[in-house]
Coordinates of C-alpha atoms in Angstrom, one line a residue:
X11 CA -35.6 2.6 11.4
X12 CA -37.1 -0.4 13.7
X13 CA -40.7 -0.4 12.4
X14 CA -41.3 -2.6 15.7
X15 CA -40.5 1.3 17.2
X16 CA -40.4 4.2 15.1
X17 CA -39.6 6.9 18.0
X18 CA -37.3 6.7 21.0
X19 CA -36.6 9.3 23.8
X20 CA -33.4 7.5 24.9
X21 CA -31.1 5.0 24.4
X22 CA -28.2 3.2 25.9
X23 CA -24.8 1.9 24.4
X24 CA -23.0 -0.8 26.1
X25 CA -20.1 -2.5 24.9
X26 CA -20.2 -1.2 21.4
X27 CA -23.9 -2.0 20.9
X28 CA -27.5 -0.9 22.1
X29 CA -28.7 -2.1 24.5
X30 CA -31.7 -0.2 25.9
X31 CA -34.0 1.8 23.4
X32 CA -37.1 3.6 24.9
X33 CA -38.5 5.8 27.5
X34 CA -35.7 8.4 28.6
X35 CA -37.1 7.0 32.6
X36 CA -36.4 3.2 31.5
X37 CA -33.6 4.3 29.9
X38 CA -31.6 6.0 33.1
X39 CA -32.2 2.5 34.8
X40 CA -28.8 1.7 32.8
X41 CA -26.6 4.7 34.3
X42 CA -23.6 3.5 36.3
X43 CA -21.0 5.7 38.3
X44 CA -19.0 5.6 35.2
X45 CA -21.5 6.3 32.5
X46 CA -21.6 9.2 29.7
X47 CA -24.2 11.0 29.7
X48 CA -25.1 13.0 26.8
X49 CA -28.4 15.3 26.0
X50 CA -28.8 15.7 22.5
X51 CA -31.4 18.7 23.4
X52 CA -34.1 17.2 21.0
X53 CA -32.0 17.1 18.0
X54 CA -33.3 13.7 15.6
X55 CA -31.1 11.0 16.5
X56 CA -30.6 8.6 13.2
X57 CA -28.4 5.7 12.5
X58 CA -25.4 6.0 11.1
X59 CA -25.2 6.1 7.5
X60 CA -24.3 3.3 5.3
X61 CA -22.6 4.3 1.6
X62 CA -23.8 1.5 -0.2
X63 CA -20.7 2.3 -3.4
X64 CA -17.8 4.4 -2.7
X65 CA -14.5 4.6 -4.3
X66 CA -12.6 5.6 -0.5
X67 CA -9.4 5.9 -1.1
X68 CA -9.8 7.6 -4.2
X69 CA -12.6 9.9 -2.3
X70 CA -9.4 10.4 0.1
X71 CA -7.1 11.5 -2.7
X72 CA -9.5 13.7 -4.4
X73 CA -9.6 16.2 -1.4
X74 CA -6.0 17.1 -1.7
X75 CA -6.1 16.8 -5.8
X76 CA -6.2 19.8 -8.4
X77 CA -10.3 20.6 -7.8
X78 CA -12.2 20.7 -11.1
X79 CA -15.7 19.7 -10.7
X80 CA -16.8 22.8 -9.8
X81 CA -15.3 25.1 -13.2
X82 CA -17.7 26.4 -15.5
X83 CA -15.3 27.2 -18.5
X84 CA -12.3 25.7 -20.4
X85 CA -9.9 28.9 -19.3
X86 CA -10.9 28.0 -15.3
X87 CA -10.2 24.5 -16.4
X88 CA -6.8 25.5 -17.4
X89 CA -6.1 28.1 -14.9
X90 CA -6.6 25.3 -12.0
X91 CA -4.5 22.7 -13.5
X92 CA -1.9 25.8 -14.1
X93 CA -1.5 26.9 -11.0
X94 CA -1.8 23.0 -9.3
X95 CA 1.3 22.3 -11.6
X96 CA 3.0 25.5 -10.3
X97 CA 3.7 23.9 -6.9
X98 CA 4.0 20.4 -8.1
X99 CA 7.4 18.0 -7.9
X100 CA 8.9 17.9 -11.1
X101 CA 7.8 14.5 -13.2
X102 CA 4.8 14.3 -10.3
X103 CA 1.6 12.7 -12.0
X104 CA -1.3 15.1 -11.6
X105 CA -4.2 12.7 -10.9
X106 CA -8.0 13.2 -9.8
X107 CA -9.3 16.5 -10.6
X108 CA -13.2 15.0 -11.7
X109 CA -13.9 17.8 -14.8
X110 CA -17.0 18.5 -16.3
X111 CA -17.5 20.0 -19.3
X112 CA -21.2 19.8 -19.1
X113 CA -21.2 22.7 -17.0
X114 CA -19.0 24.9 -19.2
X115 CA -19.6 26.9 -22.2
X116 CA -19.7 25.6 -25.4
X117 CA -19.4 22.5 -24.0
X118 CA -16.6 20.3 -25.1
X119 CA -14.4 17.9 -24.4
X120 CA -10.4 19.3 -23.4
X121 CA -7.8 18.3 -25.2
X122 CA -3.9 17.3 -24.2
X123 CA -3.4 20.7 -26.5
X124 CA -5.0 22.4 -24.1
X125 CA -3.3 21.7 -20.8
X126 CA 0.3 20.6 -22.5
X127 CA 1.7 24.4 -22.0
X128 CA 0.8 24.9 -18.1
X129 CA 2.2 21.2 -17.5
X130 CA 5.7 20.5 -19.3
X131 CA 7.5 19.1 -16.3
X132 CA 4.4 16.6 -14.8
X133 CA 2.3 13.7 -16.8
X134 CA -1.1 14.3 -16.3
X135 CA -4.1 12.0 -16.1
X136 CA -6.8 13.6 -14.3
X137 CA -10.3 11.7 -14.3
X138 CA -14.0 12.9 -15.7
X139 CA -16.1 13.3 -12.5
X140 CA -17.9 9.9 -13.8
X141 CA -15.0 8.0 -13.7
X142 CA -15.3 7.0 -17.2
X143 CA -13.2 8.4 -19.1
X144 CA -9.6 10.7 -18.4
X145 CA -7.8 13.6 -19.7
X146 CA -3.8 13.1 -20.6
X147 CA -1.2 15.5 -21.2
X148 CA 1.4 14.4 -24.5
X149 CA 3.8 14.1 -21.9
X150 CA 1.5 11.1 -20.3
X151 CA 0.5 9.8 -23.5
X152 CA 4.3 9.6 -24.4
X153 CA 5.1 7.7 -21.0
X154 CA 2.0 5.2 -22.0
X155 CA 3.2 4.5 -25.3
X156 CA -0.2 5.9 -26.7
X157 CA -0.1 7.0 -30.6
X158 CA -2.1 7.6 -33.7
X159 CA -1.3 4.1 -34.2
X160 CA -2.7 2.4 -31.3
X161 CA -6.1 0.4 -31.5
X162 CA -8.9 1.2 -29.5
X163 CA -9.1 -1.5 -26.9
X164 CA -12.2 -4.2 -26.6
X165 CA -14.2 -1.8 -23.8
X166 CA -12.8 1.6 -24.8
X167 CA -11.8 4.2 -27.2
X168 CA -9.0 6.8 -27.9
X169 CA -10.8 9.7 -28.7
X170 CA -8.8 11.2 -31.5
X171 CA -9.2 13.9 -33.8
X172 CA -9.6 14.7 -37.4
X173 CA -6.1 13.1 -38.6
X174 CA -6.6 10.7 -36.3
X175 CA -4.3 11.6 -33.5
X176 CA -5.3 11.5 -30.1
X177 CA -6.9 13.8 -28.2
X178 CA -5.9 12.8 -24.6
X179 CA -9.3 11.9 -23.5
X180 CA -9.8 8.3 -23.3
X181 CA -13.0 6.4 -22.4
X182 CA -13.4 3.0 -20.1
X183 CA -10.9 0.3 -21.3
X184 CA -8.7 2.5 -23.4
X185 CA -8.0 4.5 -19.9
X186 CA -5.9 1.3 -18.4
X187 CA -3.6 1.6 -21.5
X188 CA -2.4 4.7 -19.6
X189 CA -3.0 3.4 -15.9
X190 CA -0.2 1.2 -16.9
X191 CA 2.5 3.6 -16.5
X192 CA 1.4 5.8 -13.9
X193 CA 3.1 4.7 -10.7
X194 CA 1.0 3.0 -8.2
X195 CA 0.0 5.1 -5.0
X196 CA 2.9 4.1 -1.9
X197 CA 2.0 2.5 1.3
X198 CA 2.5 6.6 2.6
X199 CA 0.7 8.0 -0.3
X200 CA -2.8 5.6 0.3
X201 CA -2.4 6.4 4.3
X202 CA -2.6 9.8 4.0
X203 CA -5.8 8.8 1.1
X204 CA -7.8 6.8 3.2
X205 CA -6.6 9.2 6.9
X206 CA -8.1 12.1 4.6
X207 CA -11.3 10.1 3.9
X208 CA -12.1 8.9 7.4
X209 CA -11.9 12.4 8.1
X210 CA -14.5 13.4 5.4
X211 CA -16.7 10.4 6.5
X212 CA -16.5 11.2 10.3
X213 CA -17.9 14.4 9.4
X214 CA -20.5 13.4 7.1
X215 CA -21.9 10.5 9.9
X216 CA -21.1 7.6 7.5
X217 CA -20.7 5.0 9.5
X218 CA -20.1 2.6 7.3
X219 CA -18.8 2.1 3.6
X220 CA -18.9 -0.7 0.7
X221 CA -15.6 -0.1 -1.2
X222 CA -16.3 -0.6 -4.6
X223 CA -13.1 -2.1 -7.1
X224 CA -11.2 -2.2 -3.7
X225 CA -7.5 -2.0 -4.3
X226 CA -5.3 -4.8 -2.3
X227 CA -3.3 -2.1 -1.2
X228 CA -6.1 0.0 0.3
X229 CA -7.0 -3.2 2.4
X230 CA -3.9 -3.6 3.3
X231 CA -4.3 -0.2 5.0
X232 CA -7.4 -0.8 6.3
X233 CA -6.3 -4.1 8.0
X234 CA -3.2 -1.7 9.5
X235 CA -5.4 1.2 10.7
X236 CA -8.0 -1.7 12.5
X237 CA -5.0 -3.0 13.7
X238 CA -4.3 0.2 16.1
X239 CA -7.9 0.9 16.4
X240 CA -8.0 3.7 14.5
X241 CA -10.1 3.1 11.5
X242 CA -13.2 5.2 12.2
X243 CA -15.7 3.6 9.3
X244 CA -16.8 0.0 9.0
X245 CA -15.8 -1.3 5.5
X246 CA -16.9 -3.8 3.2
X247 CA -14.8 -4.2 0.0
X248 CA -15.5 -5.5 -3.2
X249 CA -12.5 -6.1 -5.7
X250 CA -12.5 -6.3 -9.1
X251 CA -14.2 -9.7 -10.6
X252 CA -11.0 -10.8 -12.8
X253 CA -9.2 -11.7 -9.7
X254 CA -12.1 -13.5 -8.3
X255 CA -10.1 -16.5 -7.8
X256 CA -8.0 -14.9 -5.0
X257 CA -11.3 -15.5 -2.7
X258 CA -12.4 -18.1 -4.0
X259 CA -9.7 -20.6 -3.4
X260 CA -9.8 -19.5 0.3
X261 CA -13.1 -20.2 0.3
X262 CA -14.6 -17.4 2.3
X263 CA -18.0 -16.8 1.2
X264 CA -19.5 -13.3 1.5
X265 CA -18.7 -10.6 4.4
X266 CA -16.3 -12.1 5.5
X267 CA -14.4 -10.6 8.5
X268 CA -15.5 -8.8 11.8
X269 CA -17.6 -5.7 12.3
X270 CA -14.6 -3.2 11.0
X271 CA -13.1 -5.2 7.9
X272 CA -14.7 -7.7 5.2
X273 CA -14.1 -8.9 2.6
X274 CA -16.8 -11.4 0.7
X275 CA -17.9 -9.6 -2.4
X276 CA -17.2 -8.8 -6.5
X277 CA -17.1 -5.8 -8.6
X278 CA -18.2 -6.3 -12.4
X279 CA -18.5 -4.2 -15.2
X280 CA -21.1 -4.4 -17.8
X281 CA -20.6 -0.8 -19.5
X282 CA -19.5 2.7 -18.9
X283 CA -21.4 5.7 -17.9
X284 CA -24.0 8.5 -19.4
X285 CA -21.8 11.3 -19.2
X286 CA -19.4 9.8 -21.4
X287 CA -21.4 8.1 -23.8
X288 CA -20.2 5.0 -23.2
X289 CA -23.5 3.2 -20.9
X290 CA -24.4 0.9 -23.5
X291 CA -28.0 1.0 -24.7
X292 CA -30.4 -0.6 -27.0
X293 CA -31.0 2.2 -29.3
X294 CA -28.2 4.8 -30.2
X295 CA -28.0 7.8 -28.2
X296 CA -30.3 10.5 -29.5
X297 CA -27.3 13.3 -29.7
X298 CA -25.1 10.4 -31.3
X299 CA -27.0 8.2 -33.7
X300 CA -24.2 6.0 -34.7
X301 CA -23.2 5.0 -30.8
X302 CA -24.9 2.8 -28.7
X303 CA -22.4 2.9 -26.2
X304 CA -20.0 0.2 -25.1
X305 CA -19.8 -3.9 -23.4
X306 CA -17.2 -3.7 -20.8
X307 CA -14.4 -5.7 -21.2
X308 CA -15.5 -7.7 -18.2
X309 CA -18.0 -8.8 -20.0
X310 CA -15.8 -9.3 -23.5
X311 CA -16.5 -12.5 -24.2
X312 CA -19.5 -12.9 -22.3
X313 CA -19.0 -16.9 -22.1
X314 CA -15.9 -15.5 -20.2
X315 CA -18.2 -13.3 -17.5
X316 CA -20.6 -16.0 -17.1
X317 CA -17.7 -18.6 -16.0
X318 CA -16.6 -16.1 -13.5
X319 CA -19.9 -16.0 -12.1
X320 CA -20.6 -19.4 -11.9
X321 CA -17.5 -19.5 -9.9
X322 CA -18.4 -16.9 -7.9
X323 CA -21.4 -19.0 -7.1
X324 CA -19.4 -21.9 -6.1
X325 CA -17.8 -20.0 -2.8
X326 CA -20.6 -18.4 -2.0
X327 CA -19.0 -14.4 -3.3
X328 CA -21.7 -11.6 -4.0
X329 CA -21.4 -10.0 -7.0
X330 CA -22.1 -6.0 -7.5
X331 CA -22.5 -5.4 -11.2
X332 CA -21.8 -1.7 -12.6
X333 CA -25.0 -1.4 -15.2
X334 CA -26.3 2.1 -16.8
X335 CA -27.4 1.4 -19.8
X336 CA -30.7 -0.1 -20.4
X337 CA -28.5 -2.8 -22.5
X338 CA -26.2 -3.0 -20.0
X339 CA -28.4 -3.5 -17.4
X340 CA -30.1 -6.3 -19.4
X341 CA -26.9 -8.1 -20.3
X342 CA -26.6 -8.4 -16.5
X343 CA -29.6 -9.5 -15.8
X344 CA -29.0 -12.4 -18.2
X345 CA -26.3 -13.4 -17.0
X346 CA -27.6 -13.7 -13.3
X347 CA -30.9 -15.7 -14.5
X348 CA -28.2 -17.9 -16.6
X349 CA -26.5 -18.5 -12.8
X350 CA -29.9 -19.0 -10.9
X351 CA -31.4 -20.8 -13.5
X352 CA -28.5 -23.2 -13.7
X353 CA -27.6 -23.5 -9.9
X354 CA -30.7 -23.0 -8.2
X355 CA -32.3 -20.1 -6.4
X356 CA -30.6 -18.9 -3.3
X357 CA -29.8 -15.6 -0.8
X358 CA -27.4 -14.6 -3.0
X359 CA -27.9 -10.7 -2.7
X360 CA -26.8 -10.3 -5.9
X361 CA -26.4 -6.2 -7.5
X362 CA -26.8 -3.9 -10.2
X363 CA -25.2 -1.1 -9.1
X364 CA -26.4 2.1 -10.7
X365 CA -29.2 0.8 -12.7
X366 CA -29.7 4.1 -13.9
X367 CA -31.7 3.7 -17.2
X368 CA -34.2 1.0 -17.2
X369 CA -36.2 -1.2 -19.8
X370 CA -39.9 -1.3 -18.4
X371 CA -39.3 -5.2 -18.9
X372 CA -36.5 -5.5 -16.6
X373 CA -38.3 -4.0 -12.9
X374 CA -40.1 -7.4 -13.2
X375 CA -36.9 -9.1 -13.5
X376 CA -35.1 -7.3 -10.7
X377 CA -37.8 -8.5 -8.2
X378 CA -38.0 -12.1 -9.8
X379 CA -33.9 -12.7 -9.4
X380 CA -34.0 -11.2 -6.1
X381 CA -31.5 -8.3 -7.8
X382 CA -30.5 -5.3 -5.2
X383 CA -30.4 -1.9 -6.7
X384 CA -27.9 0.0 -5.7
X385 CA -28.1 3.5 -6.6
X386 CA -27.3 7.2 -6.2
X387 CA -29.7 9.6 -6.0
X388 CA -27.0 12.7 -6.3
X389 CA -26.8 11.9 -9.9
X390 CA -30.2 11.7 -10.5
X391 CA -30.2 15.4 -10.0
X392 CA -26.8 16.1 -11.5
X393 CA -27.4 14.2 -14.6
X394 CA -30.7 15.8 -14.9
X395 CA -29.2 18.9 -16.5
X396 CA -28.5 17.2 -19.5
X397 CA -29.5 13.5 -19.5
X398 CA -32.7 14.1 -21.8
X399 CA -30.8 15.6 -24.7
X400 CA -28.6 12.0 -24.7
X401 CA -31.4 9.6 -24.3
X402 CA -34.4 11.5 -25.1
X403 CA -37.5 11.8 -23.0
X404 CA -38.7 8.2 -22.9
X405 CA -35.7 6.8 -21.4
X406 CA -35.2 9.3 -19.5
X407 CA -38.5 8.5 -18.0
X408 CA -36.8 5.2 -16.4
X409 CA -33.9 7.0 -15.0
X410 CA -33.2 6.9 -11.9
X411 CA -36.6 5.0 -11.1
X412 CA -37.1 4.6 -7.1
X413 CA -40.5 4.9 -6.9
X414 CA -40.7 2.2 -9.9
X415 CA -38.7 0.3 -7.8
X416 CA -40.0 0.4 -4.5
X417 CA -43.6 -0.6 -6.5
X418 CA -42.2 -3.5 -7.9
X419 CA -40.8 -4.5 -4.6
X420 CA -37.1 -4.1 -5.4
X421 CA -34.7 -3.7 -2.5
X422 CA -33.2 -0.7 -2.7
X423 CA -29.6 0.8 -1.4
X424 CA -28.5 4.3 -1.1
X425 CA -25.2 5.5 -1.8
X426 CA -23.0 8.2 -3.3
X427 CA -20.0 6.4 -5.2
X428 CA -17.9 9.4 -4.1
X429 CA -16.2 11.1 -5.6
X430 CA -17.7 10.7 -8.5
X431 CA -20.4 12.6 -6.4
X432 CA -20.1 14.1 -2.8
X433 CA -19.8 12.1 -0.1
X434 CA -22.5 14.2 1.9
X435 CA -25.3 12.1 2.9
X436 CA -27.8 15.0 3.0
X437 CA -27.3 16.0 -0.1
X438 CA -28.6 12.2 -0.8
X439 CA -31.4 12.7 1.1
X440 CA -32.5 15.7 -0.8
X441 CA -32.1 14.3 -4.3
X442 CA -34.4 11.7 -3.2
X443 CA -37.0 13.7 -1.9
X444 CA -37.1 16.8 -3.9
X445 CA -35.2 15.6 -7.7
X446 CA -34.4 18.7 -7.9
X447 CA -31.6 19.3 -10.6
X448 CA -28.7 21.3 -9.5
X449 CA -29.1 23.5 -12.2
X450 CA -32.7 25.0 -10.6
X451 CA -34.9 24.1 -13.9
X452 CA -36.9 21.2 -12.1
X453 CA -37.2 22.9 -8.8
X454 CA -40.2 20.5 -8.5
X455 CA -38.9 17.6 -9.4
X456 CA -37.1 16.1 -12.5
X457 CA -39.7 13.4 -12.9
X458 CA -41.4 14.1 -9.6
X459 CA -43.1 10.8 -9.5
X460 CA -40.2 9.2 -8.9
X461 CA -39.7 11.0 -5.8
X462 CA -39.5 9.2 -1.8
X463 CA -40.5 10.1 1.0
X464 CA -37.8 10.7 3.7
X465 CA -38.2 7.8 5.6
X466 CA -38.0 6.0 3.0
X467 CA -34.9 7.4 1.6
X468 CA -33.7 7.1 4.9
X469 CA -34.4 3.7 5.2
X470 CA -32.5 2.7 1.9
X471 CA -29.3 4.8 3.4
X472 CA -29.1 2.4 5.9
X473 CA -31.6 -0.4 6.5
X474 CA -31.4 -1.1 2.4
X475 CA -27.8 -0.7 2.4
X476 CA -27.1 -3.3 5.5
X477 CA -28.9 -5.6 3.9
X478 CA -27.0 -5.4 0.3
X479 CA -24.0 -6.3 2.7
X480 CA -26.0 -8.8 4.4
X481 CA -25.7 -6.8 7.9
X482 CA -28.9 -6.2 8.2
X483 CA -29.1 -8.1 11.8
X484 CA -25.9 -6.0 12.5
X485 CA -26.7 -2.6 12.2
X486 CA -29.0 -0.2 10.1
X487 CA -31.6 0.4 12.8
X488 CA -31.3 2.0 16.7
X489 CA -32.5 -1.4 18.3
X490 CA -31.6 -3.5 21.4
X491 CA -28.3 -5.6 20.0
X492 CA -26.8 -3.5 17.1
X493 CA -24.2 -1.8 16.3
X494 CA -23.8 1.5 17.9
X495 CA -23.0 3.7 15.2
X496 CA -25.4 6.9 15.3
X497 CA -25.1 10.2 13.7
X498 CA -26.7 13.4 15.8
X499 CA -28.5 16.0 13.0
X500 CA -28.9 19.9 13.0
X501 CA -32.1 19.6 11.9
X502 CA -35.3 17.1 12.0
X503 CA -34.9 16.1 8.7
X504 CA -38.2 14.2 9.0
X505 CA -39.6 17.5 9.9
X506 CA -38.5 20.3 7.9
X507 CA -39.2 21.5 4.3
X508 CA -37.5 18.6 1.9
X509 CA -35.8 21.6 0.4
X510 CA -33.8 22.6 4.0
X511 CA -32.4 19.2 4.2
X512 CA -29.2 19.6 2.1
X513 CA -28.7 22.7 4.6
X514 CA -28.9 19.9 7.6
X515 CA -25.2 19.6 9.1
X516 CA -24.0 16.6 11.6
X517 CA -23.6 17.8 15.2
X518 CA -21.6 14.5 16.7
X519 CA -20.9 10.7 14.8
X520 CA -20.7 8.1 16.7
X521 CA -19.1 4.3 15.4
X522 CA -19.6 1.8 18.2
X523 CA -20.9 4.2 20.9
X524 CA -17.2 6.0 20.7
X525 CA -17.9 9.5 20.0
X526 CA -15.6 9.7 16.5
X527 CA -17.0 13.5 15.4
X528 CA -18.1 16.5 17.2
X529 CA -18.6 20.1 15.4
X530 CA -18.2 22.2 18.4
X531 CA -15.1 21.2 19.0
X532 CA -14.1 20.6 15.4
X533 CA -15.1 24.5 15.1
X534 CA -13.0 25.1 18.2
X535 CA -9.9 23.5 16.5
X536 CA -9.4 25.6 13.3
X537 CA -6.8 28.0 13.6

């Protein structure tokens, strides 16, 4: 990823950085008495990857959580949650889980009658895979306080049913009324979370991870584990926006920190998401003709959001913006310009992140405000399965739009914001190159001409993504100076068929130098 040279046959690590990239003869001028020396055996070499929006802890949590993203019918739905409550501590909450009932058939939304007989002893609140919206059991809604007579919340909804009663699934804002009574995760509880993520990421050769709506206590844990040098994945983390004075009376401007730990940035929210019809738009949605979706409470009043940005400004904080809808996405905008425009232009690295469903007015105005869009190419390919029947086939035209991006001259960041999707950075790869949806009816390509090449998907995976962090002279590229974090592939994934890519495994990871992941010896270590 060093334009200045493409193609290496060797490098050297001292210290924690490169510091010799070339010829594998130049190269062996740097071996000591002491030195490791490894042959990768022509395997591609690649720098580490960068998750541009991930949700760690909760990635973390996921893995040992009731699985449900994968069901493909309401009676699978309940079976798992059945047999997860079978072996769960009496009033334990059953969290996670990441259903999706696009995948099953008819498709329809669950309801707490569904899942209130296989869980009587445990509250359940267990997440749509988009993060959007939740599913809870009576005995959760009980806990909450939530009844026919509570109001929908500015920024969500109660989804109820024909005498008004709720359902259990509730959308955006309306899901904190219930957040409120589940207990928060223990100091044990988000150890094990993150240990179990570090794991995943190790094994996945991310590198390096930019913690979206980071949780104090997470940091906290974070701060411990690079206390005894054992946090294996640089992270940047961006808390929520309404408690954007806590950095900005400290005055720390963005990435602030060392190598391993920063903090620096803000996470807004202008709407909700696709998949559960709350990305707010400026027509209705085509399968919903009275719902345009729904403003965010961040963003409720928006005199409200744009003091919090000005502030922002003032010390110096980045800002990464959640924005799907094509309203959404231009509410944010506006509210950016209203900042530039009234403070004056500067290397802000401002972001939408997402920016899933474009106006054709607003590319112009991601390039003009100098606006980073950071997206995540799994969804393209997941959402293509059913995204047209919501929007229709215009604005579904402007999903996902790299190649529209790239030509307007739009930064561009990779990531996954796992676990909404997987945290797999080939399976990136391959929704970039290939959009092909998961459910094999665009094998080529759900609007193909939005496609990248695989250096250039590549490059926004970690090049792009240092740069929305504003590490770019950090790390990113396998140059003299940098960071030596390094992942070692199965494959050449610049070589091979686009389509063999998401079959590419990682052979070793490596996070300053330090070997932190090695499959041989993983394999060696099952039982």
């Amino acid at each position: 990823m060093n334009p200045k040279q493409p193609e290496a046959e060797a490098l050297a690590v001292l210290n924690g950085r490169f510091v010799a990239v070339g010829s594998e003869a130049a190269v062996m001028h740097w071996q000591g008495p002491h030195t490791r020396v490894i042959d990768a055996k022509g395997d591609r070499l690649l720098p580490g990857f960068n998750d541009a929006h991930v949700h760690f802890s909760d990635g973390g949590a996921s893995l040992g959580s009731v699985q449900l993203v994968n069901v493909t019918s309401l009676k699978e739905f309940v079976q798992r949650i059945a047999d997860y409550a079978a072996h769960a501590s009496k009033g334990e909450w059953i969290r996670n889980g990441e259903w999706d009932e696009t995948k099953w058939s008819p498709a329809r939304l669950p309801t707490r009658q569904d899942i209130d007989a296989v869980t009587p002893d445990n509250p359940v609140a267990i997440d749509r895979y988009d993060g959007h919206m939740l599913l809870a059991n009576s005995k959760a809604l009980a806990l909450a306080g939530i009844t026919a007579k509570t109001p929908d919340p500015p920024g969500g909804v109660i989804v109820r049913d024909t005498t008004g009663q709720p359902t259990g699934a509730l959308k955006d804002a309306a899901t904190e009324l219930l957040q409120k009574a589940e207990p928060p995760l223990n100091p044990a509880e988000r150890q094990r979370a993150i240990g179990s993520a570090l794991l995943e990421a190790a094994m996945r050769g991310v590198t390096s991870v930019q913690d979206m709506s980071l949780d104090y206590g997470d940091l906290a844990v974070y701060s411990q584990l690079k206390a005894e040098d054992k946090l294996t994945v640089r992270v940047y983390g961006a808390p929520l926006i309404a408690n954007v004075e806590d950095q900005a009376k400290l005055g720390l401007g963005h990435a602030f920190g060392s190598a391993s730990l920063r903090i620096g940035a803000l996470k807004m929210f202008a709407d909700g998401s696709l998949g559960s019809r709350t990305a707010y738009f400026t027509q209705p949605y085509t399968d919903e003709p009275g719902n345009r979706g729904l403003l965010f409470s961040d963003l409720l009043p928006l005199i409200k959001a744009g003091e919090r940005l000005m502030r922002a400004d003032a010390t110096n904080l980045q800002v990464c913006t959640h924005a799907i809808g094509d309203a959404g996405i231009k509410t944010a905008l506006d509210l950016y310009q209203a900042v530039d425009k009234n403070d004056g232009p500067k290397d802000r690295r401002w972001r939408i992140e997402h920016a899933q469903h474009m106006a054709a007015a607003d590319f112009d105005r991601f390039a003009q405000l100098h606006v980073i869009a950071s997206v995540q190419p799994y969804q393209a390919i997941d959402d293509g399965r059913w995204a047209e029947a919501r929007i229709g086939h215009d604005r579904a035209s402007r999903t996902y739009a790299f190649r529209t991006f790239m030509q307007h001259g739009v930064r561009l960041a990779f990531g996954t914001d796992w676990p909404v999707a997987p945290l797999d950075p080939m399976l990136t790869l391959y929704a970039a190159v290939t959009r092909a949806t998961l459910d094999g009816k665009y094998p080529d390509g759900w609007f193909p001409e939005q496609k990248l090449s695989i250096q250039e998907a590549i490059a926004a995976y970690t090049m792009g993504s240092a740069y929305a962090e504003f590490q770019e002279t950090e790390k990113g590229s396998i140059e003299p100076g940098k960071l030596a974090d390094m992942v070692l592939l199965s494959q050449d994934v610049l070589k091979i068929a686009p389509a063999a890519i998401r079959d590419t495994h990682v052979l070793k990871t490596f996070l300053g130098g330090v070997e932190i992941y090695d499959a041989a010896a993983a394999r060696q270590a099952r039982p």
